[in-house]
């Protein structure tokens, strides 16, 4: 299986208009010097790209045309998400109005045709930053073995006396450490200390309220009163990070 | 000797009980704020200290009354509401408390048939009086709080004057009645005195009811003016849409003629003429290029109107807008948030002399939440008052309201808000709803 990450950025372009594919391929060509090991593949229909992906070929970024003939962009994206929750999907469209369904597949951004090189490289840069962050790993010792988890898979850390528990989507681990040290290691990494015993990954926040945060696995984490304003500010900064003018 | 100590304890307990009732009243009347638990404890403590001081170091009744009012007023700072509202709740509550005491006092004098002197000095009637008066005050507070439903919006200064006068005058009147009974020592309570006290209770409850009606009327007025503004923007937007639709209609209509013309050019190999002709056609169709169109009519209308206004003032506006159509937020809430924030941004930019006038707007959608971030350049002078920024214009009432309205709407939609003002003269308002 193709390994994701900085070593070899794999990009896919899916559009039934070959002219448009050429435009994007040219842009990517121009960016080859800035981004190491950039590779790309082009597809003319949703079914084509799905067949490729279902054969165990994964991409880091997919530029997906919303208005394709056979299988439209949203449906294609839905099926891609069934096998790959993490790939960055950037919708390419002729229109400025978007339906609610197109947001259900969690797209990274939207690009409106005609796309200028400036816009393209700006959004590509933002996507690249996001990928780099996701593919970093956190390691710790558990029962003699070193365990490595992708930052992106970690939902939250909880400290209890001298132990720290790590929770991922389906499992949990535990090791000896102090939350403060972990926080230092994870500076600038989408993790935030909402409570003196809880360090959470903002990527997995489902809802944020006055007194607590609900994560995507429906776990409720309390926010301490003194950190409230900081948490709101950080969370908003995190949410707007993918949108730069 | 022991008697004295027991009385001290009873007085202390009574004070604590009064503070608890005050707390209940103020909480429902003024509404909670995000103050930390420490300030609640402090408020409690201050009230207690003031009560003890005024009860024990001053022997005149006026001092006790003043102490009680001061204590209530200090406690009101634990809760929300502006200064005038805090004052109003203080005098209203004091009025209610004094009414309860008077009713208890008069009730005892008439039903137990003793004179005022005895009522105030003998242990048994005194204790009975205290208990009855606290029970009455608790009932009054519970009833008033039950009916307190309207949100506390800002009302004009002049309206406060009559509202405050009634509880204040009631308090003075009751105080006079008390003194009267003490001085004359009458036991023969006339029905009139009791009726007077009940009458004052009734009047103060009426004032409370009037207060609620004024709140209602004011918020309806505000709501209406926002709706009117929204209608204005949407009408303008609609007219502009109609205009461009007409353009397109014309072009479709003329399509055949255009085709014939181009056919002629092509047949006669007049390439350059054909190209120019087509260019002109494309230009006239794409006039809509820069208009915001998200599929949310109220939002589009407001944004386009404000952006046009900004451009007229030579402010550069940059936008990144990626949101779905029909977002689950009321159009009027959009109007409040966008309208107020853009107005503030435009005003801030207009105060800049000889610098970059720039507004950046980000509207995004992620995880079922709408993200709104507006950044604008400023001239560096933005004052803060507690939580909010005071406008550098004098009129605090009309202009400082902008941010307050935004916060109200954000809270109503269970969202979060953040404001930052950085050193390089940049103001940033971010909202997640």
XYZ file of C-alpha atoms in Angstrom:
678
model
C 0.000 0.000 0.000
C 1.230 3.405 -0.907
C 2.521 5.244 2.136
C 1.077 8.685 2.693
C 3.012 11.676 3.754
C 5.766 14.002 2.899
C 7.781 11.319 1.192
C 6.029 11.377 -2.165
C 3.022 13.697 -2.420
C 0.409 12.008 -4.546
C -2.098 14.247 -6.244
C -5.126 13.247 -8.330
C -7.070 15.363 -10.805
C -10.533 14.209 -11.778
C -12.393 16.183 -14.445
C -14.256 15.321 -17.614
C -12.780 18.374 -19.299
C -9.282 17.600 -20.550
C -8.432 21.259 -21.026
C -8.936 21.828 -17.403
C -6.826 18.816 -16.489
C -4.039 20.284 -18.584
C -4.242 23.596 -16.782
C -3.878 21.951 -13.416
C -1.093 19.676 -14.575
C 0.796 22.745 -15.777
C 0.370 24.412 -12.443
C 1.600 21.320 -10.632
C 4.573 21.232 -12.936
C 5.442 24.756 -11.873
C 5.220 23.757 -8.238
C 7.498 20.769 -8.580
C 10.510 22.746 -7.429
C 8.895 23.876 -4.222
C 7.293 20.632 -3.133
C 9.511 17.564 -3.034
C 8.503 14.381 -4.832
C 5.294 15.669 -6.313
C 3.453 13.058 -8.386
C 0.074 13.263 -10.043
C -2.494 11.226 -11.934
C -5.399 12.383 -14.045
C -8.831 10.776 -14.417
C -11.747 11.608 -16.658
C -14.608 10.336 -14.574
C -15.653 9.507 -11.050
C -15.803 5.816 -11.825
C -12.250 5.853 -13.154
C -10.759 7.374 -10.048
C -12.833 5.143 -7.771
C -11.598 2.028 -9.543
C -8.030 3.194 -9.051
C -8.480 4.084 -5.394
C -10.295 0.845 -4.613
C -7.258 -1.005 -5.876
C -5.387 0.157 -2.811
C -3.947 3.292 -4.327
C -4.280 6.268 -2.072
C -3.806 9.934 -2.713
C -2.895 12.877 -0.493
C -4.831 15.500 -2.434
C -7.653 15.090 -4.954
C -8.891 17.895 -7.187
C -12.426 16.836 -7.960
C -14.705 18.487 -10.509
C -18.178 19.006 -9.069
C -19.991 19.035 -12.394
C -19.060 15.775 -14.056
C -21.395 13.918 -16.348
C -21.504 10.302 -15.341
C -20.978 10.117 -11.594
C -21.095 13.638 -10.191
C -18.474 15.139 -7.900
C -20.391 14.819 -4.652
C -21.267 11.172 -5.146
C -17.687 10.419 -6.150
C -16.437 12.176 -3.049
C -18.871 10.213 -0.897
C -17.553 6.931 -2.184
C -13.967 8.072 -1.778
C -14.695 8.971 1.838
C -15.990 5.473 2.417
C -12.496 4.126 1.939
C -10.416 7.146 2.845
C -11.497 9.578 5.521
C -8.307 11.546 5.485
C -7.570 12.470 1.899
C -7.816 16.170 1.189
C -10.578 16.807 -1.336
C -10.639 20.123 -3.150
C -13.774 20.679 -5.195
C -13.407 22.456 -8.515
C -16.552 24.080 -9.815
C -17.912 26.670 -12.219
C -20.348 28.105 -9.727
C -20.128 30.186 -6.584
C -23.159 28.616 -4.951
C -22.732 25.319 -3.126
C -25.272 22.871 -1.833
C -25.218 21.550 1.679
C -24.442 18.014 0.480
C -21.088 19.076 -0.878
C -20.012 19.961 2.658
C -21.037 16.588 4.040
C -17.999 14.966 2.491
C -15.728 17.349 4.336
C -13.965 19.124 1.466
C -10.887 21.147 2.243
C -11.640 24.106 -0.045
C -13.490 25.063 -3.202
C -11.871 26.404 -6.348
C -13.928 28.318 -8.886
C -13.097 28.043 -12.570
C -11.194 29.654 -14.130
C -8.457 29.089 -11.575
C -5.442 31.363 -11.541
C -2.007 30.042 -10.704
C -1.877 32.327 -7.674
C -5.048 30.892 -6.194
C -3.955 27.379 -7.018
C -0.561 27.649 -5.390
C -2.038 29.366 -2.336
C -4.561 26.611 -1.718
C -2.062 23.907 -2.583
C 0.288 25.360 0.025
C -2.418 25.302 2.690
C -3.272 21.700 1.849
C 0.380 20.725 1.993
C 0.772 22.232 5.460
C -2.202 20.282 6.671
C -0.800 17.016 5.352
C 2.572 17.562 6.946
C 0.967 18.148 10.308
C -1.200 15.071 10.064
C 1.590 12.710 9.236
C 3.699 13.449 12.256
C 3.835 10.787 14.868
C 3.783 10.668 18.604
C 5.756 7.930 20.281
C 5.815 6.596 23.794
C 6.772 3.474 25.682
C 4.074 1.063 26.724
C 5.003 -2.127 28.531
C 8.474 -2.046 27.094
C 7.363 -1.514 23.506
C 7.578 1.794 21.688
C 4.192 2.737 20.289
C 3.831 5.230 17.463
C 0.569 6.996 16.702
C -0.157 9.506 13.996
C -1.097 12.848 15.552
C -4.201 12.739 13.475
C -5.396 9.497 15.039
C -5.130 10.759 18.594
C -8.367 12.130 19.949
C -7.198 13.271 23.355
C -4.829 12.819 26.263
C -6.065 12.524 29.799
C -3.842 12.649 32.822
C -4.575 10.854 36.050
C -1.993 11.226 38.797
C 1.269 10.332 37.093
C -0.182 8.394 34.199
C -1.320 9.714 30.875
C -4.018 7.953 28.871
C -4.136 8.382 25.114
C -7.471 7.864 23.398
C -7.818 7.153 19.709
C -11.050 6.460 17.893
C -11.355 2.871 19.086
C -8.667 2.216 21.609
C -6.693 3.613 24.477
C -3.133 3.410 25.733
C -1.431 4.496 28.868
C 2.051 5.492 29.875
C 3.913 7.556 32.449
C 4.369 11.218 31.639
C 3.252 14.717 32.487
C 0.736 16.485 30.302
C 2.817 19.642 30.385
C 5.734 17.865 28.712
C 3.468 16.403 26.062
C 1.987 19.829 25.416
C 5.466 21.208 24.827
C 6.272 18.511 22.329
C 3.024 19.219 20.494
C 3.275 22.987 20.168
C 1.768 24.280 16.962
C 0.124 20.952 16.347
C -3.622 21.391 16.694
C -3.627 20.169 20.291
C -5.006 22.310 23.035
C -5.140 22.053 26.815
C -8.759 22.674 27.689
C -8.420 21.536 31.279
C -5.462 20.786 33.480
C -6.075 17.095 32.905
C -7.182 17.110 29.295
C -5.248 17.788 26.109
C -7.372 17.401 23.010
C -6.867 17.272 19.273
C -8.892 20.069 17.712
C -9.322 18.087 14.524
C -11.704 15.797 16.354
C -13.941 18.391 17.921
C -17.548 17.821 16.998
C -19.235 20.497 19.078
C -18.010 23.196 21.404
C -20.214 24.713 24.080
C -19.984 26.915 27.117
C -18.783 24.298 29.507
C -17.538 21.381 27.494
C -16.427 19.976 24.189
C -17.936 16.975 22.451
C -15.522 14.950 20.374
C -16.332 12.963 17.274
C -16.676 9.777 19.288
C -19.234 11.588 21.482
C -16.959 11.819 24.491
C -17.526 14.960 26.562
C -14.480 16.851 27.795
C -14.920 19.672 30.336
C -13.425 23.127 29.742
C -12.010 24.752 32.839
C -13.390 28.220 33.543
C -10.040 29.921 33.474
C -9.148 28.536 30.062
C -12.437 29.303 28.400
C -11.497 32.409 26.474
C -8.215 30.882 25.373
C -9.945 27.767 24.114
C -12.422 29.776 22.052
C -9.659 31.916 20.573
C -7.489 28.900 19.737
C -10.392 26.944 18.304
C -11.411 29.788 16.034
C -7.825 30.283 14.932
C -7.690 26.586 14.137
C -10.927 26.668 12.140
C -9.843 29.634 10.058
C -6.379 28.290 9.470
C -7.247 26.730 6.114
C -8.607 30.018 4.823
C -6.064 32.678 4.073
C -6.690 35.786 2.047
C -26.290 38.757 78.716
C -27.112 35.488 77.019
C -30.100 37.193 75.548
C -27.843 39.665 73.792
C -25.701 36.956 72.276
C -28.732 35.007 71.058
C -30.017 38.174 69.428
C -26.717 38.760 67.713
C -26.896 35.280 66.278
C -30.515 35.772 65.202
C -29.616 39.045 63.525
C -26.711 37.413 61.726
C -28.907 34.552 60.541
C -31.516 37.035 59.406
C -28.897 38.964 57.456
C -27.673 35.809 55.780
C -31.229 34.880 54.884
C -31.821 38.348 53.445
C -28.694 38.037 51.346
C -29.855 34.688 50.018
C -33.212 36.181 49.014
C -31.379 39.112 47.404
C -29.220 36.671 45.493
C -32.278 34.782 44.216
C -33.922 37.990 43.137
C -30.890 39.464 41.415
C -30.056 36.236 39.649
C -33.417 36.047 37.936
C -33.724 39.781 37.430
C -30.274 40.572 36.094
C -29.270 37.285 34.555
C -26.105 35.281 35.043
C -22.707 36.237 33.736
C -19.498 34.317 33.321
C -17.976 35.663 36.513
C -15.846 33.151 38.351
C -17.092 31.611 41.586
C -14.739 33.808 43.603
C -16.617 36.969 42.755
C -19.895 35.416 43.869
C -18.351 34.579 47.234
C -16.929 38.100 47.439
C -20.297 39.669 46.699
C -21.894 37.592 49.419
C -19.200 38.517 51.885
C -19.321 42.230 51.122
C -23.065 42.319 51.621
C -22.668 40.508 54.919
C -19.998 42.897 56.117
C -22.028 45.951 55.145
C -25.088 44.500 56.924
C -23.200 43.764 60.107
C -21.556 47.171 60.131
C -24.759 49.080 59.522
C -26.736 47.001 62.002
C -24.293 47.263 64.856
C -22.405 50.483 64.555
C -25.252 52.786 63.696
C -28.287 52.984 65.816
C -30.591 54.791 63.503
C -32.903 52.912 61.220
C -31.950 54.944 58.181
C -28.424 53.599 58.429
C -29.726 50.043 58.374
C -31.788 50.822 55.307
C -28.898 52.496 53.533
C -26.635 49.606 54.479
C -29.098 47.138 53.052
C -29.357 49.050 49.773
C -25.597 49.371 49.502
C -25.157 45.664 50.134
C -27.731 44.734 47.507
C -26.145 47.096 45.024
C -22.709 45.602 45.577
C -24.094 42.090 45.171
C -25.695 43.091 41.861
C -22.224 43.411 40.334
C -21.925 39.661 40.423
C -24.609 39.576 37.768
C -25.171 41.134 34.374
C -26.971 44.260 33.307
C -25.798 47.826 32.988
C -25.529 50.294 35.857
C -29.052 51.674 35.518
C -30.526 48.195 35.578
C -28.512 47.330 38.679
C -29.754 50.478 40.424
C -33.322 49.738 39.462
C -33.183 46.181 40.719
C -31.616 47.413 43.971
C -34.316 49.976 44.744
C -37.082 47.628 43.657
C -35.789 44.863 45.867
C -35.283 47.211 48.810
C -38.830 48.433 48.319
C -40.166 44.883 48.396
C -38.180 44.035 51.500
C -39.372 47.103 53.352
C -42.963 46.391 52.319
C -42.663 42.889 53.766
C -41.301 44.253 57.024
C -44.039 46.858 57.231
C -46.768 44.332 56.495
C -45.400 41.982 59.146
C -45.028 44.815 61.614
C -48.532 46.187 61.025
C -50.006 42.709 60.989
C -48.541 41.889 64.381
C -49.613 45.153 65.941
C -53.186 44.673 64.845
C -53.638 40.955 65.366
C -51.736 40.622 68.634
C -53.047 43.947 69.800
C -49.893 45.449 71.222
C -48.333 48.788 70.599
C -45.409 49.492 68.371
C -42.931 49.880 71.212
C -43.694 46.417 72.514
C -43.702 44.992 69.018
C -40.227 46.246 68.412
C -38.645 45.425 71.738
C -40.280 42.366 73.177
C -38.512 39.240 72.113
C -41.460 37.140 71.052
C -43.251 39.632 68.791
C -39.913 40.780 67.441
C -38.912 37.272 66.456
C -42.351 36.559 65.040
C -42.150 39.786 63.073
C -38.801 38.880 61.579
C -39.925 35.416 60.562
C -43.180 36.643 59.020
C -41.478 39.471 57.161
C -38.862 37.162 55.665
C -41.537 34.707 54.591
C -43.516 37.498 52.933
C -40.416 38.797 51.156
C -39.572 35.304 49.960
C -43.068 34.929 48.510
C -42.884 38.307 46.777
C -39.477 37.528 45.296
C -40.555 34.098 44.115
C -43.661 35.503 42.440
C -41.774 38.345 40.759
C -39.036 36.029 39.541
C -41.576 33.601 38.191
C -42.984 36.328 36.001
C -39.623 37.744 34.912
C -39.477 36.534 31.373
C -38.260 39.297 29.093
C -34.647 39.745 28.197
C -33.021 42.873 29.580
C -32.441 45.135 26.582
C -31.258 48.699 26.809
C -34.004 51.239 27.303
C -33.802 55.037 27.021
C -32.510 57.039 29.976
C -35.688 59.059 30.427
C -37.750 55.933 30.835
C -35.668 54.930 33.845
C -36.627 58.043 35.829
C -40.307 57.195 36.460
C -39.419 53.536 36.925
C -36.995 54.275 39.725
C -39.085 56.934 41.420
C -41.852 54.578 42.450
C -39.846 52.108 44.547
C -37.809 54.952 46.052
C -40.889 56.917 47.083
C -42.555 53.737 48.340
C -39.542 53.064 50.518
C -39.604 56.591 51.934
C -43.355 56.400 52.578
C -43.061 53.087 54.381
C -40.205 54.415 56.439
C -42.402 57.325 57.474
C -45.208 54.916 58.436
C -42.792 52.918 60.572
C -41.526 56.008 62.341
C -45.100 57.188 62.821
C -46.048 54.043 64.647
C -42.928 54.142 66.729
C -43.434 57.771 67.784
C -47.139 57.624 68.468
C -47.214 54.160 69.961
C -50.677 53.470 68.612
C -52.155 50.027 68.784
C -55.277 50.925 67.025
C -54.223 50.067 63.553
C -56.467 51.600 61.102
C -57.338 49.536 58.145
C -56.018 52.380 56.087
C -52.410 51.909 57.143
C -52.488 48.260 56.285
C -54.211 49.058 53.030
C -51.551 51.681 52.346
C -48.820 49.101 52.750
C -50.633 46.577 50.565
C -51.318 49.363 48.087
C -47.631 50.170 47.847
C -46.875 46.498 47.295
C -49.384 46.470 44.499
C -47.947 49.636 42.955
C -44.426 48.231 42.976
C -45.574 45.025 41.369
C -47.258 47.167 38.746
C -43.970 48.959 38.149
C -42.333 45.606 37.635
C -45.029 44.692 35.149
C -44.585 48.012 33.336
C -40.847 47.427 33.235
C -41.409 44.097 31.521
C -43.748 45.728 28.994
C -41.186 48.405 28.215
C -38.545 45.736 27.670
C -40.891 43.943 25.337
C -41.748 47.065 23.390
C -38.107 48.084 23.050
C -36.975 44.718 21.817
C -39.853 44.571 19.344
C -38.837 48.019 18.089
C -35.244 46.905 17.655
C -36.305 43.728 15.927
C -38.536 45.722 13.585
C -35.857 48.178 12.607
C -33.518 45.305 11.855
C -36.203 43.682 9.733
C -36.783 46.956 7.920
C -33.105 47.257 7.218
C -33.033 43.720 5.967
C -35.978 44.367 3.655
C -34.205 47.422 2.305
C -31.063 45.477 1.523
C -32.927 42.596 -0.029
C -35.012 44.914 -2.157
C -31.879 46.564 -3.472
C -30.340 43.183 -4.102
C -33.462 42.017 -5.861
C -33.476 45.093 -8.076
C -29.871 44.504 -9.004
C -30.598 40.893 -9.782
C -33.509 41.931 -11.940
C -31.278 44.337 -13.783
C -28.715 41.753 -14.650
C -31.401 39.237 -15.501
C -32.808 41.725 -17.973
C -29.405 42.097 -19.539
C -29.139 38.355 -19.981
C -32.681 38.209 -21.321
C -31.835 40.805 -23.901
C -28.782 38.900 -24.964
C -30.665 35.637 -25.353
C -33.214 37.488 -27.384
C -30.596 38.909 -29.647
C -28.856 35.547 -29.953
C -30.182 34.886 -33.407
C -29.044 38.260 -34.663
C -25.629 37.756 -33.105
C -25.358 34.347 -34.748
C -26.293 35.775 -38.111
C -23.715 38.497 -37.705
C -20.997 36.045 -36.715
C -22.023 33.710 -39.512
C -21.487 36.580 -41.900
C -18.047 37.368 -40.454
C -17.031 33.717 -40.584
C -18.256 33.218 -44.159
C -16.261 36.209 -45.260
C -13.224 35.173 -43.230
C -13.332 38.425 -41.245
C -11.580 36.926 -38.236
C -10.632 40.037 -36.301
C -14.093 41.538 -36.500
C -15.567 38.266 -35.309
C -13.207 38.099 -32.341
C -13.991 41.676 -31.268
C -17.690 41.046 -31.592
C -17.479 37.955 -29.407
C -15.355 39.733 -26.799
C -17.948 42.458 -26.426
C -20.677 39.893 -26.046
C -18.825 38.037 -23.296
C -18.180 41.299 -21.464
C -21.814 42.207 -21.318
C -22.820 38.816 -19.972
C -20.184 38.536 -17.279
C -21.074 41.781 -15.542
C -22.058 39.894 -12.442
C -18.520 38.723 -11.817
C -17.789 40.357 -8.525
C -21.101 40.007 -6.796
C -21.339 37.692 -3.857
C -23.714 34.839 -4.508
C -23.950 32.084 -1.945
C -27.577 31.121 -2.298
C -28.449 32.705 1.057
C -30.483 35.729 -0.031
C -30.279 37.775 3.164
C -26.566 37.172 3.487
C -25.882 37.984 -0.158
C -27.916 41.151 0.024
C -26.198 42.400 3.151
C -22.706 41.502 1.997
C -23.071 43.072 -1.417
C -24.560 46.235 -0.008
C -21.838 46.673 2.593
C -19.019 45.769 0.224
C -20.255 48.346 -2.249
C -20.420 50.889 0.548
C -16.864 50.038 1.573
C -15.589 50.378 -1.965
C -17.182 53.799 -2.231
C -15.027 54.843 0.712
C -11.931 53.539 -1.077
C -11.567 50.541 1.201
C -10.165 47.411 -0.417
C -12.259 44.375 0.369
C -11.007 40.799 0.014
C -13.261 37.833 0.482
C -13.056 34.081 0.753
C -16.569 32.675 0.780
C -17.242 28.950 0.749
C -20.563 28.208 2.389
C -23.650 26.204 1.442
C -26.943 27.769 0.423
C -29.759 27.619 2.974
C -27.736 27.635 6.124
C -29.766 26.923 9.209
C -29.506 30.401 10.663
C -32.268 32.977 10.672
C -31.808 35.666 7.993
C -32.235 38.365 10.588
C -29.369 36.938 12.606
C -27.175 37.182 9.519
C -28.197 40.800 9.230
C -27.239 41.579 12.795
C -23.875 39.869 12.650
C -22.779 40.966 9.197
C -24.398 44.368 9.305
C -22.923 45.401 12.637
C -19.457 43.950 12.081
C -19.165 45.456 8.609
C -20.422 48.813 9.806
C -17.794 48.810 12.551
C -15.095 47.793 10.108
C -16.033 50.503 7.616
C -16.129 53.153 10.313
C -12.774 52.022 11.678
C -11.223 52.187 8.217
C -12.655 55.627 7.605
C -10.865 56.926 10.662
C -7.505 55.911 9.228
C -5.489 58.769 7.852
C -2.852 58.004 5.302
C -2.681 54.262 5.689
C -3.956 51.030 4.283
C -7.745 50.785 4.346
C -8.460 47.121 4.163
C -11.203 44.680 5.122
C -10.826 40.904 4.809
C -13.882 38.693 5.087
C -13.799 34.930 5.504
C -17.037 32.944 5.464
C -16.465 29.209 5.659
C -18.318 26.085 6.657
C -16.891 23.062 8.424
C -18.203 20.360 10.749
C -21.719 21.741 10.364
C -20.587 25.095 11.707
C -20.424 28.452 10.019
C -17.127 30.283 10.444
C -17.048 34.046 10.061
C -13.926 36.111 10.408
C -13.630 39.786 9.614
C -10.325 41.596 9.816
C -9.855 45.278 9.299
C -7.106 47.845 9.618
C -7.527 50.546 12.239
C -5.803 53.732 13.266
C -4.698 52.141 16.494
C -7.093 53.916 18.811
C -9.654 51.452 20.054
C -10.755 51.756 23.652
C -11.915 48.800 25.673
C -14.512 48.884 28.392
C -14.688 45.636 30.251
C -15.550 43.137 27.607
C -16.383 45.431 24.754
C -14.760 48.099 22.733
C -16.097 51.617 23.139
C -16.580 53.415 19.923
C -14.394 56.463 19.628
C -17.552 58.383 18.864
C -19.317 59.885 21.835
C -22.632 58.077 21.543
C -22.115 54.958 23.598
C -25.755 54.036 23.494
C -26.174 53.656 19.781
C -22.755 52.566 18.676
C -21.339 50.432 21.447
C -24.478 48.396 20.922
C -23.139 46.848 17.727
C -20.881 44.308 19.382
C -23.417 43.618 22.106
C -26.031 42.763 19.512
C -23.619 40.471 17.736
C -22.821 38.674 20.967
C -26.483 38.264 21.750
C -27.193 36.636 18.400
C -24.101 34.420 18.616
C -25.155 33.236 22.065
C -28.683 32.609 20.882
C -27.308 30.302 18.204
C -24.981 28.498 20.637
C -21.886 29.882 18.982
C -18.582 31.295 20.154
C -17.013 34.651 19.537
C -13.517 36.051 19.790
C -12.130 39.530 19.370
C -8.513 40.469 18.949
C -6.796 43.760 18.502
C -3.151 43.391 17.608
C -0.324 45.858 17.920
C -0.007 46.435 14.196
C -3.384 48.142 14.136
C -5.406 45.162 13.032
C -8.818 44.351 14.449
C -10.152 40.840 14.162
C -13.609 39.504 14.969
C -14.171 35.746 14.662
C -17.362 33.789 15.126
C -18.202 30.094 14.972
C -21.915 29.302 14.853
